[in-house]
Short mmCIF file of C-alpha atoms and ligand atoms in Angstrom, two decimals:
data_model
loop_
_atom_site.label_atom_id
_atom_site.label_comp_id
_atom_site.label_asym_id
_atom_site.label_seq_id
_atom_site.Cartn_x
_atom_site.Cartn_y
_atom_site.Cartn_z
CA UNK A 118 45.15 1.87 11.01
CA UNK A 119 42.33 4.89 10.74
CA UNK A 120 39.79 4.53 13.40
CA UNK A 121 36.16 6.16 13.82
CA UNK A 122 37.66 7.48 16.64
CA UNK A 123 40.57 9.54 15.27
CA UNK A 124 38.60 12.74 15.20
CA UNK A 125 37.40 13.03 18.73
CA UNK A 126 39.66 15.48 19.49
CA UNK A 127 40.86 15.96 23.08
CA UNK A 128 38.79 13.06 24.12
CA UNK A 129 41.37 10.02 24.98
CA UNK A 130 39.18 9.37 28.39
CA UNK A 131 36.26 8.50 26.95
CA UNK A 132 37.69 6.51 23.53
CA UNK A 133 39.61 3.97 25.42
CA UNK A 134 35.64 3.27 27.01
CA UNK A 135 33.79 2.94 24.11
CA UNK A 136 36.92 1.09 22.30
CA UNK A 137 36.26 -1.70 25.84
CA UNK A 138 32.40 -1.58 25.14
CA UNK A 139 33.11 -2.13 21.33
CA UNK A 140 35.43 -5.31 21.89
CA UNK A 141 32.69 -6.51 24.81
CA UNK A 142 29.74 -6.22 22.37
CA UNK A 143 31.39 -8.84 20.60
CA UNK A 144 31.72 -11.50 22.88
CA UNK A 145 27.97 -11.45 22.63
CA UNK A 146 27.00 -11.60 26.70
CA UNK A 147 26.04 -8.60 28.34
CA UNK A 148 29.13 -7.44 30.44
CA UNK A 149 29.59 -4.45 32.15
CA UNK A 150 31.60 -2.46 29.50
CA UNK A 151 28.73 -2.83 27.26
CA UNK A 152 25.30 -1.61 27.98
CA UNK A 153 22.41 -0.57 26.44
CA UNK A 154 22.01 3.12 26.59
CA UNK A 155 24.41 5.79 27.23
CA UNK A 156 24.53 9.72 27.46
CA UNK A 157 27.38 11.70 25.82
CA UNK A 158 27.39 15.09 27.53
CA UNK A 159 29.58 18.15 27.11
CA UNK A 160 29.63 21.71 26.05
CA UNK A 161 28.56 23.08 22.62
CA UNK A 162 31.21 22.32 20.40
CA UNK A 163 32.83 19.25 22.48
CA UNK A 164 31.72 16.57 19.74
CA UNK A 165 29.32 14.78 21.82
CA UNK A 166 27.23 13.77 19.03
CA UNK A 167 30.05 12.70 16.88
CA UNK A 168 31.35 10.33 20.04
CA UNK A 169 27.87 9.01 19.51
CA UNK A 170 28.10 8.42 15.54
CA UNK A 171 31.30 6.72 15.82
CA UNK A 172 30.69 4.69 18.28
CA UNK A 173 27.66 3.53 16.70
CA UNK A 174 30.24 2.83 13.34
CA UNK A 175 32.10 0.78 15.78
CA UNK A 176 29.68 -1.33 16.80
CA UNK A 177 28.10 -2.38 13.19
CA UNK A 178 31.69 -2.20 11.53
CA UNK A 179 33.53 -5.81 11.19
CA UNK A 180 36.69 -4.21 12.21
CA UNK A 181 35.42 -2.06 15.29
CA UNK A 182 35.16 1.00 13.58
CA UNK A 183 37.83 1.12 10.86
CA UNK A 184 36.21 4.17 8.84
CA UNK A 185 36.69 3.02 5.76
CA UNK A 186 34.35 0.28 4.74
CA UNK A 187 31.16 0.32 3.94
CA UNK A 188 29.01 -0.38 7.12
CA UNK A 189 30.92 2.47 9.00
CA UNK A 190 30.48 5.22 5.85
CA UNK A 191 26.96 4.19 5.10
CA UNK A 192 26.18 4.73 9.31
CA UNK A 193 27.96 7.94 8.72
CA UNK A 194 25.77 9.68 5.88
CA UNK A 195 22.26 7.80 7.52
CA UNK A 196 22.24 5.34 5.16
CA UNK A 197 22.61 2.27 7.59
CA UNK A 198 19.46 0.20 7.71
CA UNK A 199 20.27 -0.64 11.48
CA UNK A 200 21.83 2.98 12.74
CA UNK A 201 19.37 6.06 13.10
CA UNK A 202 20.59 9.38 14.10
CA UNK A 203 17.67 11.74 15.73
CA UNK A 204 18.38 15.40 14.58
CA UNK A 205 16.00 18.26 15.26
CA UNK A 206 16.45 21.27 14.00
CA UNK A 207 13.03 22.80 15.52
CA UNK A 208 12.79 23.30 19.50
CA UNK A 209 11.44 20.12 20.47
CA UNK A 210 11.67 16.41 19.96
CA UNK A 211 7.61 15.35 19.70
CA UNK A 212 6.28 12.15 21.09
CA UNK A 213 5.12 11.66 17.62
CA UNK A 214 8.77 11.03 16.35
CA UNK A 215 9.57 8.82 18.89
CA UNK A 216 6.63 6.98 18.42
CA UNK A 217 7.65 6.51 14.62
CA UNK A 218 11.11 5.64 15.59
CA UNK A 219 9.94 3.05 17.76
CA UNK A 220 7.81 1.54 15.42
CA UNK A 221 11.26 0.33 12.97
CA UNK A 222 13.44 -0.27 15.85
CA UNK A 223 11.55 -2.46 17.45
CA UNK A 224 12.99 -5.32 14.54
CA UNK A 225 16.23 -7.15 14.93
CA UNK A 226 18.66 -5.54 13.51
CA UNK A 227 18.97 -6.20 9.38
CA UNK A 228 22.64 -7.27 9.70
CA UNK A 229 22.65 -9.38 12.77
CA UNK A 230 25.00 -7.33 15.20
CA UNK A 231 23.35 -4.13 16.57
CA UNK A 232 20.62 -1.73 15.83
CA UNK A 233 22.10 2.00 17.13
CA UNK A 234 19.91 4.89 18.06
CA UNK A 235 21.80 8.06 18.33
CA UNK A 236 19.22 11.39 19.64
CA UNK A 237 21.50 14.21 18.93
CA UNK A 238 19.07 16.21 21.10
CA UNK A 239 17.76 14.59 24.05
CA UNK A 240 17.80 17.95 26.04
CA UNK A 241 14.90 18.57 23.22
CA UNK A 242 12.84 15.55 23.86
CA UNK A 243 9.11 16.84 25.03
CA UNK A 244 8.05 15.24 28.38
CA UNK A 245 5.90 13.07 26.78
CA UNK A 246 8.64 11.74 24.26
CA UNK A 247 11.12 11.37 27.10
CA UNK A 248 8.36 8.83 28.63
CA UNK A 249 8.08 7.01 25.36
CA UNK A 250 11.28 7.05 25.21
CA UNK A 251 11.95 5.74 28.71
CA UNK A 252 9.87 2.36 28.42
CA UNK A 253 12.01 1.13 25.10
CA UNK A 254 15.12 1.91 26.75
CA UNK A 255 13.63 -0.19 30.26
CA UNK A 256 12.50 -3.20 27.66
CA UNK A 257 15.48 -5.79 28.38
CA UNK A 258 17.16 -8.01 25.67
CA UNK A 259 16.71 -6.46 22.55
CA UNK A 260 19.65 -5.68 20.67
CA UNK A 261 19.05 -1.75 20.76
CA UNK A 262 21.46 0.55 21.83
CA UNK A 263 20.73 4.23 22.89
CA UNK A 264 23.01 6.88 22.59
CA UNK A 265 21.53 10.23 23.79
CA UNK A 266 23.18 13.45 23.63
CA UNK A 267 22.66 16.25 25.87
CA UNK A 268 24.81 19.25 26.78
CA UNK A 269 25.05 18.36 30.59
CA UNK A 270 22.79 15.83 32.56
CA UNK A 271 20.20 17.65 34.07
CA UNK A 272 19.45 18.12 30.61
CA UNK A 273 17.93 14.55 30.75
CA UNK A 274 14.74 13.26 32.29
CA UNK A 275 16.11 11.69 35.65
CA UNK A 276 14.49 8.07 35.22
CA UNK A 277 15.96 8.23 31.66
CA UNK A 278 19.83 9.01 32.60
CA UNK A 279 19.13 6.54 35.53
CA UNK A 280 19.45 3.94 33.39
CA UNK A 281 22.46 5.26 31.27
CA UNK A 282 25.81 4.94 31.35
CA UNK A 283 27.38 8.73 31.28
CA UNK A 284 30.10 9.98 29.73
CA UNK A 285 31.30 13.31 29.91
CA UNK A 286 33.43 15.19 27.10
CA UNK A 287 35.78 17.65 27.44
CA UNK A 288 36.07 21.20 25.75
CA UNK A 289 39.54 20.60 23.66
CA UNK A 290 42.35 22.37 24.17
CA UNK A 291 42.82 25.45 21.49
CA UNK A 292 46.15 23.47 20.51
CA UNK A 293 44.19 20.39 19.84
CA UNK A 294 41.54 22.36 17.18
CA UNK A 295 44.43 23.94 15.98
CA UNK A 296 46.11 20.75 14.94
CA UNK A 297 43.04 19.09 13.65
CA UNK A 298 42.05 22.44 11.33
CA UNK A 299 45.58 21.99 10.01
CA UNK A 300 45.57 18.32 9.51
CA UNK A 301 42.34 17.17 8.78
CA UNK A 302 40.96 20.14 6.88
CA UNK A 303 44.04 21.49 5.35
CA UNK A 304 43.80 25.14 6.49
CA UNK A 305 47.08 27.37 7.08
CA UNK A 306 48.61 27.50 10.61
CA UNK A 307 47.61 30.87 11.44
CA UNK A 308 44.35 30.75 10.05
CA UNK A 309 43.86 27.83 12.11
CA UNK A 310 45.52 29.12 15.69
CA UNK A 311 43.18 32.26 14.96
CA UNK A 312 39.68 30.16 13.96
CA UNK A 313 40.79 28.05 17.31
CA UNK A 314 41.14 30.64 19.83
CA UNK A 315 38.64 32.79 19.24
CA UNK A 316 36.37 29.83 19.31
CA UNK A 317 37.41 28.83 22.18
CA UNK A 318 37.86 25.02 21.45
CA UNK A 319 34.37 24.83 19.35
CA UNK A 320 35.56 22.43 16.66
CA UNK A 321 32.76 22.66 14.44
CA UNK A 322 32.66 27.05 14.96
CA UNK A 323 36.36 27.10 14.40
CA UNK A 324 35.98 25.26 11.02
CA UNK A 325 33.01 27.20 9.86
CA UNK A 326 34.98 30.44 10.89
CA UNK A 327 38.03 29.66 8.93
CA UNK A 328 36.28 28.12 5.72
CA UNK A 329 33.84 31.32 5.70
CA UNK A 330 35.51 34.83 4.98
CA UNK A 331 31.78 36.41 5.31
CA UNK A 332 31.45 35.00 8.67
CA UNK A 333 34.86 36.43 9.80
CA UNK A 334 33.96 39.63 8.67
CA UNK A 335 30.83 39.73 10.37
CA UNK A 336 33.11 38.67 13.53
CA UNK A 337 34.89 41.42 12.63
CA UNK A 338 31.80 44.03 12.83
CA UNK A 339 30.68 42.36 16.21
CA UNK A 340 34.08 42.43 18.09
CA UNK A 341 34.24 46.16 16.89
CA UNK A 342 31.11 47.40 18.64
CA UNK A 343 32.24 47.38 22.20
CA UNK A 344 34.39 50.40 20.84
CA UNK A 345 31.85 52.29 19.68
CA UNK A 346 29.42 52.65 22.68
CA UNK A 347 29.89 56.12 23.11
CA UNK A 348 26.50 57.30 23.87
CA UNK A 349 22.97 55.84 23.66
CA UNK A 350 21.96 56.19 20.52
CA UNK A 351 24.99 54.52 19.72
CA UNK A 352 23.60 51.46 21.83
CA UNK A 353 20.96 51.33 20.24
CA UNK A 354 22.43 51.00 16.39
CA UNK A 355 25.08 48.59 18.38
CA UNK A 356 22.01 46.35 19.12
CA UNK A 357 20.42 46.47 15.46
CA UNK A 358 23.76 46.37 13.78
CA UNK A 359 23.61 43.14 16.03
CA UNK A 360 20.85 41.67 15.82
CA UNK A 361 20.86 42.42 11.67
CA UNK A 362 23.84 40.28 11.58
CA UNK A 363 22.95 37.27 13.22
CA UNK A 364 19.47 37.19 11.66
CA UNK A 365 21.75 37.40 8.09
CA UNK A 366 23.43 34.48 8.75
CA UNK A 367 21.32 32.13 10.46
CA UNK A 368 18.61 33.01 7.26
CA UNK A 369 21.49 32.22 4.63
CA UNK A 370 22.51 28.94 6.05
CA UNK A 371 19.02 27.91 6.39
CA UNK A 372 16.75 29.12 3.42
CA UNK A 373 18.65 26.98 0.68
CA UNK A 374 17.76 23.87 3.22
CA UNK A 375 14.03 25.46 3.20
CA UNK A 376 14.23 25.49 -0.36
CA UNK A 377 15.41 21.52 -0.69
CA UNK A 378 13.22 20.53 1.90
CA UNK A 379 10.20 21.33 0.10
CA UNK A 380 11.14 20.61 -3.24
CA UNK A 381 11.74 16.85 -2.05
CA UNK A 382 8.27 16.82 -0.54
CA UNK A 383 6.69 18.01 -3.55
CA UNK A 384 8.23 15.41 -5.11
CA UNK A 385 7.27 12.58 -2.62
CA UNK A 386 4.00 13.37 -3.58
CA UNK A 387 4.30 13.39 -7.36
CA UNK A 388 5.13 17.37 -8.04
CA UNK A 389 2.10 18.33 -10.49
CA UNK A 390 -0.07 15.42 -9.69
CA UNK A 391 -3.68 16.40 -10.32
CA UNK A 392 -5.59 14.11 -7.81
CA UNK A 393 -7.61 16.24 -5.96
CA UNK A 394 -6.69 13.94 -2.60
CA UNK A 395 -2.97 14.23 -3.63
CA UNK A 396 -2.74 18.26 -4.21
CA UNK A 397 -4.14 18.64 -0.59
CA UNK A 398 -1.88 16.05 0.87
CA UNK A 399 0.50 17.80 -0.42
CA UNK A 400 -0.53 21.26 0.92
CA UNK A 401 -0.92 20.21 4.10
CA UNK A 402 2.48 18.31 4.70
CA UNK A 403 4.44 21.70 3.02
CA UNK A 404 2.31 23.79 5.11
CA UNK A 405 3.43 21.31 7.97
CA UNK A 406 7.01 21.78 6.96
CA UNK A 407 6.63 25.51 6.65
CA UNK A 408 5.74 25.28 10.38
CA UNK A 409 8.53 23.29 11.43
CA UNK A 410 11.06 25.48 9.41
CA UNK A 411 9.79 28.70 10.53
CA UNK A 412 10.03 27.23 14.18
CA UNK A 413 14.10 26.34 12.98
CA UNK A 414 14.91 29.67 11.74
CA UNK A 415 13.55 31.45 14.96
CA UNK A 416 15.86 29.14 17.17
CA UNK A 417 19.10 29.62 14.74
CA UNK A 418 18.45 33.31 15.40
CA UNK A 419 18.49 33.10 18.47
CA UNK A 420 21.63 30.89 18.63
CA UNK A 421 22.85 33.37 16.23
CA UNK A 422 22.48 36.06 18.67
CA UNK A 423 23.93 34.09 20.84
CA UNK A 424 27.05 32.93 19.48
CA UNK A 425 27.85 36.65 18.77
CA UNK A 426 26.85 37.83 22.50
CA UNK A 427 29.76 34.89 23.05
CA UNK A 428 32.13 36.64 21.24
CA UNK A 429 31.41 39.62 22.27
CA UNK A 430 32.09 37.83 26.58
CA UNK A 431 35.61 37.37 24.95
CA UNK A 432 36.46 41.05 24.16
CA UNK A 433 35.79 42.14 27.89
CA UNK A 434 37.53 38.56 28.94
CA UNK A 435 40.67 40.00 27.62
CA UNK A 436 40.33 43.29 28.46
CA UNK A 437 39.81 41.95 32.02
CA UNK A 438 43.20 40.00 31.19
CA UNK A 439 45.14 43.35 29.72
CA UNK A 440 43.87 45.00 33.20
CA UNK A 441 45.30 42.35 35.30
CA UNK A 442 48.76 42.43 33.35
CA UNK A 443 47.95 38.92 31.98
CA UNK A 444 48.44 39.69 27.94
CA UNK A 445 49.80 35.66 26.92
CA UNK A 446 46.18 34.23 26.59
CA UNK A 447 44.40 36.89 24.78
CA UNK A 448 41.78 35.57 22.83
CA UNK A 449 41.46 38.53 20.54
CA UNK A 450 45.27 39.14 20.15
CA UNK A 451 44.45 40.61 16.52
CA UNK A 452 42.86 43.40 18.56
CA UNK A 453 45.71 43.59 21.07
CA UNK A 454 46.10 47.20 21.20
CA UNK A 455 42.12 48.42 21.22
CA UNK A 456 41.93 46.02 24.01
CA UNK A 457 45.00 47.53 25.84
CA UNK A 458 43.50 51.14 25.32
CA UNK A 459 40.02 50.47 26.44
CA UNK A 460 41.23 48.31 29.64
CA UNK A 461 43.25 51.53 30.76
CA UNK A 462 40.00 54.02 29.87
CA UNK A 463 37.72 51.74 31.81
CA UNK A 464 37.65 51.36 35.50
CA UNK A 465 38.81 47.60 36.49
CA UNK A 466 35.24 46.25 37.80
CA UNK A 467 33.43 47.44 34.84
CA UNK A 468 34.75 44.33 32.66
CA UNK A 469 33.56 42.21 35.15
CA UNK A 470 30.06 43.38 35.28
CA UNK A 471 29.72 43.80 31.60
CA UNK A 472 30.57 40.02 31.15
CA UNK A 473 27.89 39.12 33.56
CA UNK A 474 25.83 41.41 31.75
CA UNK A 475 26.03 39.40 28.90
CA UNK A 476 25.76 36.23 30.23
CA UNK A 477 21.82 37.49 31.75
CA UNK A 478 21.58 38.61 28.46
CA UNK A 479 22.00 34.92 27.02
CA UNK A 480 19.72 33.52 29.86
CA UNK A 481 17.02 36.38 29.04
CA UNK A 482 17.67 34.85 25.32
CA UNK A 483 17.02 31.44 26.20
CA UNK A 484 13.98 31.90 28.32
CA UNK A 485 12.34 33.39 24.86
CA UNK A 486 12.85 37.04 25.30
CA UNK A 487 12.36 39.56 22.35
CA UNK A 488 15.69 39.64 20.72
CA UNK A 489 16.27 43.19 19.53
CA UNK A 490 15.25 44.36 23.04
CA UNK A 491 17.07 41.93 24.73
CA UNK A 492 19.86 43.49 23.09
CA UNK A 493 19.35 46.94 23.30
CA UNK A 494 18.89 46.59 27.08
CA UNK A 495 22.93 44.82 27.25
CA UNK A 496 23.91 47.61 24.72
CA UNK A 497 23.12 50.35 27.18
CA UNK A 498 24.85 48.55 30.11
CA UNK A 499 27.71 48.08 27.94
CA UNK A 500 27.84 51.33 27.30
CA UNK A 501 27.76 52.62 31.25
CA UNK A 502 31.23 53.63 32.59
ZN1 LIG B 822 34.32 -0.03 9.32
#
C-alpha cells in the first residue's frame, strides 16, 4: 500500500517515529511517542518540511496516511480545514501572522481527530512571534500539534525547541535522488545521476535542474567562469555575468506569482468597485503586497546568488579531488578534463582557500551584504594564483 511517507527519501530513521506517533495518536491518551510539538531539522534540500506535511496527512487520514483519499490530498494542496501549513516567502515570520493563526486554531479541530500546524520557517519567526508562538505551544490539552521546521536547532528560540520533540533529517544519498528522479518523476537515468550529483542530494534542486533546460544552461555559464579568471577585469565581468544570472532567474520564477498575487487581491475586493472606501482598501493592501513581494524577490536573489556560489564550491571541490588523485566522486564529471587541467596549473592549497573563499562569501551574503560587490571581491580572490 502507498504511504505519505514513500517520498521521504533517505529518511527510514525518522519514518518508523512518526509511523509510532501516528498509531499512538490513536489510542487517544497522551503517550510518549506522541506529543504535541516537534522540530524537523536538516539541510536545505533534506525534505524537512515535507516530513512535516506528511506526517500531518497521517495524523487526519483514516488509514494513517494512505495518500490517496481525500483527507490526506486535501492536507496536501491546503485545503484541510484542520491542517495549516505556515510558508513565508519574505524574511520574516511577523507576530501579526501568528496572532491570526492563533485566532482559528484555537477551535477543536472540524473533523474530530487533530488540528496540525506545520511553520515551514520557524528559523524566520520574529522574536516577538516566537513568544506568541511559545505560550500556544505551553497551553496543555488541546488537540494542536506543532510541527516547526528549521534548518538546524539553534535556528529555534531555546524555550520553544525545549518543549519539542527533534528530529533530525539526513542529506540523501546521490543514489537515493537518483532513483526517486527516475521513478517518481519519470526522467532518464543519466539525466537523473547528473541533476543528482551536482546537487548534491537537494531533491527539490535536482528536480528543478533536470525539468529546466534554461536553468542547466545557466549552470553551464556559472561552472565555466572559474576558467576564465585570467585577469581582473575578467573578475569583474565574472561577478556581473554572475550576479545577472541569478537575478534572471529568481525574477522569472517569481514575477508571474507577483502577477497572480495581485490579481486575486483585486479581486477580493471587487476589481472595479467604485466605493470610494473600497478603491483605497484596495490600494493599500496591493501596496502592502507590493512590499512583501519586493522584500521576496530581494531574498530569492540572494539565495540565487547563493545557490550558484554553491556550485561554483563544487568546481574547486573536485579540482581539490583531481589534485589528490581521487577522480571516482567528481561532482562535475561532465567537466572532467577542464578540471584535470586547471588542478595541474594551480598550486595544491589554492583550491582550498578558494573554497573557503566562497563560503565567507555566502556568510558576507547572508549578513545582507551588497551582492554585486560581494561578488566581485570572491571574483578577484578566485582569480589570485
Ligand atoms: Zn489518507
Amino acid at each position: 500500500m502507498s504511504s505519505v511517507f514513500d517520498d521521504l527519501v533517505g529518511q527510514e530513521h525518522i519514518i518508523d517515529i512518526l509511523k509510532g506517533a501516528v498509531a499512538a495518536s490513536r489510542t487517544g491518551s497522551d503517550s510518549q511517542e506522541m506529543t504535541h510539538a516537534w522540530v524537523f531539522t536538516g539541510p536545505p534540500g533534506s525534505g524537512r518540511s515535507s516530513a512535516a506535511v506528511a506526517f500531518a496527512q497521517a495524523l487526519i487520514c483514516p488509514n494513517q496516511g494512505c495518500g490517496v483519499c481525500n483527507e490526506c490530498q486535501s492536507a496536501a494542496t491546503g485545503g484541510h480545514p484542520d491542517v495549516e501549513v505556515i510558508r513565508t516567502d519574505g524574511l520574516s515570520i511577523k507576530v501579526e501572522e501568528i496572532r491570526e493563526l492563533l485566532t482559528h486554531v484555537a477551535w477543536a479541530p472540524s473533523m474530530g481527530g487533530w488540528r496540525v500546524v506545520v511553520i515551514e520557517d520557524a528559523d524566520r519567526l520574529t522574536e516577538s512571534a516566537a513568544n506568541a508562538l511559545l505560550k500556544a505551544i505551553e497551553e496543555p490539552g488541546t488537540r494542536t500539534v506543532w510541527l516547526l521546521c528549521a534548518p538546524t536547532l539553534h535556528d529555534v528560540l531555546p524555550t520553544i525547541r525545549s518543549r519539542c520533540r527533534h528530529l533530525q533529517l539526513r542529506t540523501p544519498s546521490i543514489d537515493a535522488v537518483t532513483q526517486v528522479l527516475i521513478k517518481r518523476d519519470n526522467i532518464s537515468p543519466t539525466m537523473a545521476d547528473f541533476a543528482a550529483r551536482v546537487s548534491q542530494g537537494h531533491i527539490g534542486r535536482a528536480k528543478y535542474l533536470a525539468t529546466n533546460e534554461s536553468v542547466r544552461s545557466n549552470r553551464k555559464v556559472i561552472m565555466q567562469l572559474p576558467l576564465q579568471l585570467s585577469s581582473l577585469a575578467a573578475a569583474f565581468q565574472a561577478a556581473q555575468t554572475l550576479v545577472d544570472i541569478a537575478t534572471t532567474e529568481a525574477h522569472t520564477s517569481s514575477e508571474k506569482r507577483d502577477e497572480k498575487e495581485v490579481e486575486k487581491l483585486q479581486e477580493a475586493y471587487g476589481k472595479g468597485a467604485t466605493g470610494r472606501g473600497m478603491a483605497t482598501g484596495a490600494a493599500k493592501a496591493v501596496k502592502e503586497l507590493e512590499k512583501e513581494q519586493k522584500s521576496r524577490a530581494t531574498r530569492m536573489v540572494r539565495d540565487s546568488i547563493d545557490g550558484a556560489l554553491l556550485d561554483l564550491a563544487t568546481f574547486y571541490r573536485d579540482v581539490m579531488m583531481a589534485q589528490a588523485g581521487v577522480t571516482v566522486s567528481m561532482i562535475n564529471s561532465d567537466m572532467r578534463s577542464e578540471i584535470e587541467s586547471y588542478a595541474t596549473s594551480f598550486p595544491t592549497h589554492t583550491a582550498a582557500q578558494k573554497m573557503s573563499a566562497i563560503l565567507e562569501a555566502r556568510k558576507h551574503l547572508a549578513m545582507n551584504s551588497a551582492p554585486l560587490v560581494t561578488c566581485e571581491a570572491l571574483m578577484c580572490e578566485l582569480t589570485r594564483k
